[in-house]
């Protein structure tokens, strides 16, 4: 199966990174990876608004109605 240009580029980048790591101690090689949430802050905020807003609305309607 032939490689696409994208695959060729990704493979070249991967092999270049591996060659950089060769012969170095494991602690020097390890990078600290940043955690990236799969859900954006906007959607988390919207979900919190819907859940907590609904909770507050429900409590207000039970106490005052």
CSV table of N, CA and C in Angstrom, one decimal, residues 8-61:
chain,number,residue,atom,x,y,z
A,8,UNK,N,3.9,10.2,4.7
A,8,UNK,CA,5.3,10.3,4.6
A,8,UNK,C,5.9,11.3,5.4
A,9,UNK,N,5.2,12.5,5.5
A,9,UNK,CA,5.7,13.6,6.4
A,9,UNK,C,5.6,13.2,7.8
A,10,UNK,N,4.6,12.6,8.3
A,10,UNK,CA,4.4,12.1,9.7
A,10,UNK,C,5.5,11.1,10.0
A,11,UNK,N,5.7,10.2,9.1
A,11,UNK,CA,6.8,9.1,9.4
A,11,UNK,C,8.1,9.7,9.4
A,12,UNK,N,8.4,10.7,8.6
A,12,UNK,CA,9.7,11.4,8.6
A,12,UNK,C,9.9,12.1,9.9
A,13,UNK,N,8.9,12.8,10.4
A,13,UNK,CA,8.9,13.6,11.7
A,13,UNK,C,9.2,12.6,12.8
A,14,UNK,N,8.5,11.5,12.8
A,14,UNK,CA,8.6,10.5,13.9
A,14,UNK,C,10.0,9.9,13.9
A,15,UNK,N,10.5,9.5,12.7
A,15,UNK,CA,11.9,8.9,12.7
A,15,UNK,C,12.9,10.0,13.1
A,16,UNK,N,12.7,11.2,12.8
A,16,UNK,CA,13.6,12.3,13.2
A,16,UNK,C,13.6,12.4,14.7
A,17,UNK,N,12.4,12.4,15.3
A,17,UNK,CA,12.3,12.5,16.8
A,17,UNK,C,13.0,11.3,17.5
A,18,UNK,N,12.8,10.1,16.9
A,18,UNK,CA,13.4,8.9,17.5
A,18,UNK,C,15.0,9.0,17.4
A,19,UNK,N,15.5,9.5,16.3
A,19,UNK,CA,16.9,9.6,16.1
A,19,UNK,C,17.5,10.6,17.1
A,20,UNK,N,16.8,11.6,17.4
A,20,UNK,CA,17.2,12.6,18.4
A,20,UNK,C,17.4,11.9,19.8
A,21,UNK,N,16.5,10.9,20.1
A,21,UNK,CA,16.5,10.3,21.4
A,21,UNK,C,17.5,9.2,21.6
A,22,UNK,N,18.1,8.7,20.5
A,22,UNK,CA,19.0,7.6,20.6
A,22,UNK,C,20.3,8.0,21.4
A,23,UNK,N,20.6,7.1,22.3
A,23,UNK,CA,21.9,7.3,23.0
A,23,UNK,C,21.7,8.2,24.2
A,24,UNK,N,20.6,8.7,24.5
A,24,UNK,CA,20.4,9.7,25.6
A,24,UNK,C,19.7,8.9,26.8
A,25,UNK,N,20.0,9.4,28.0
A,25,UNK,CA,19.3,8.7,29.2
A,25,UNK,C,17.8,9.0,29.1
A,26,UNK,N,17.0,8.1,29.7
A,26,UNK,CA,15.5,8.1,29.7
A,26,UNK,C,15.0,9.4,30.3
A,27,UNK,N,15.6,9.9,31.3
A,27,UNK,CA,15.0,11.1,32.0
A,27,UNK,C,15.2,12.3,31.1
A,28,UNK,N,16.3,12.3,30.3
A,28,UNK,CA,16.5,13.5,29.4
A,28,UNK,C,15.6,13.4,28.2
A,29,UNK,N,15.2,12.2,27.8
A,29,UNK,CA,14.3,12.1,26.7
A,29,UNK,C,12.9,12.4,27.0
A,30,UNK,N,12.4,12.1,28.2
A,30,UNK,CA,11.0,12.3,28.5
A,30,UNK,C,10.7,13.8,28.5
A,31,UNK,N,9.6,14.1,27.9
A,31,UNK,CA,9.1,15.5,27.8
A,31,UNK,C,7.8,15.5,28.7
A,32,UNK,N,7.6,16.7,29.3
A,32,UNK,CA,6.4,16.9,30.0
A,32,UNK,C,5.3,17.2,29.0
A,33,UNK,N,4.3,16.4,29.0
A,33,UNK,CA,3.2,16.7,28.0
A,33,UNK,C,2.1,17.5,28.7
A,34,UNK,N,1.7,18.5,28.0
A,34,UNK,CA,0.6,19.3,28.5
A,34,UNK,C,-0.7,18.5,28.3
A,35,UNK,N,-1.5,18.6,29.3
A,35,UNK,CA,-2.8,18.0,29.3
A,35,UNK,C,-3.8,18.9,28.5
A,36,UNK,N,-4.4,18.3,27.5
A,36,UNK,CA,-5.4,19.1,26.8
A,36,UNK,C,-6.8,18.4,26.9
A,37,UNK,N,-7.7,19.1,27.4
A,37,UNK,CA,-9.0,18.5,27.6
A,37,UNK,C,-9.7,18.3,26.3
A,38,UNK,N,-10.5,17.2,26.1
A,38,UNK,CA,-11.2,17.0,24.9
A,38,UNK,C,-12.4,17.9,24.7
A,39,UNK,N,-12.8,18.6,25.8
A,39,UNK,CA,-14.0,19.5,25.8
A,39,UNK,C,-13.5,20.9,26.1
A,40,UNK,N,-13.9,21.9,25.3
A,40,UNK,CA,-13.4,23.2,25.4
A,40,UNK,C,-14.1,23.9,26.7
A,41,UNK,N,-13.5,25.0,27.1
A,41,UNK,CA,-13.9,25.7,28.3
A,41,UNK,C,-15.3,26.2,28.1
A,42,UNK,N,-15.6,26.6,26.8
A,42,UNK,CA,-16.9,27.2,26.5
A,42,UNK,C,-18.0,26.1,26.8
A,43,UNK,N,-17.8,24.9,26.3
A,43,UNK,CA,-18.8,23.9,26.5
A,43,UNK,C,-19.0,23.5,28.0
A,44,UNK,N,-17.8,23.4,28.7
A,44,UNK,CA,-17.9,23.2,30.1
A,44,UNK,C,-18.7,24.2,30.9
A,45,UNK,N,-18.4,25.5,30.5
A,45,UNK,CA,-19.2,26.6,31.1
A,45,UNK,C,-20.7,26.5,30.8
A,46,UNK,N,-21.0,26.2,29.5
A,46,UNK,CA,-22.4,26.1,29.1
A,46,UNK,C,-23.1,25.0,29.9
A,47,UNK,N,-22.4,23.8,30.0
A,47,UNK,CA,-23.0,22.7,30.8
A,47,UNK,C,-23.2,23.1,32.2
A,48,UNK,N,-22.2,23.8,32.8
A,48,UNK,CA,-22.3,24.2,34.2
A,48,UNK,C,-23.5,25.2,34.4
A,49,UNK,N,-23.6,26.1,33.4
A,49,UNK,CA,-24.7,27.1,33.5
A,49,UNK,C,-26.1,26.3,33.4
A,50,UNK,N,-26.2,25.4,32.5
A,50,UNK,CA,-27.5,24.7,32.4
A,50,UNK,C,-27.8,23.9,33.6
A,51,UNK,N,-26.8,23.1,34.2
A,51,UNK,CA,-27.0,22.3,35.3
A,51,UNK,C,-27.3,23.1,36.6
A,52,UNK,N,-26.4,24.1,36.9
A,52,UNK,CA,-26.5,24.9,38.1
A,52,UNK,C,-27.6,25.9,38.0
A,53,UNK,N,-27.8,26.4,36.8
A,53,UNK,CA,-28.9,27.4,36.5
A,53,UNK,C,-30.3,26.7,36.7
A,54,UNK,N,-30.4,25.5,36.2
A,54,UNK,CA,-31.6,24.7,36.4
A,54,UNK,C,-31.8,24.3,37.9
A,55,UNK,N,-30.8,24.0,38.6
A,55,UNK,CA,-30.8,23.7,40.0
A,55,UNK,C,-31.3,25.0,40.8
A,56,UNK,N,-30.7,26.1,40.5
A,56,UNK,CA,-31.1,27.3,41.2
A,56,UNK,C,-32.5,27.7,40.9
A,57,UNK,N,-32.9,27.6,39.6
A,57,UNK,CA,-34.3,27.9,39.2
A,57,UNK,C,-35.3,27.0,39.9
A,58,UNK,N,-34.9,25.7,40.0
A,58,UNK,CA,-35.8,24.7,40.7
A,58,UNK,C,-36.0,25.0,42.2
A,59,UNK,N,-34.9,25.4,42.8
A,59,UNK,CA,-34.9,25.7,44.2
A,59,UNK,C,-35.8,27.0,44.4
A,60,UNK,N,-35.6,28.0,43.6
A,60,UNK,CA,-36.4,29.2,43.7
A,60,UNK,C,-37.9,29.0,43.5
A,61,UNK,N,-38.2,28.1,42.5
A,61,UNK,CA,-39.6,27.8,42.3
A,61,UNK,C,-40.2,27.0,43.4
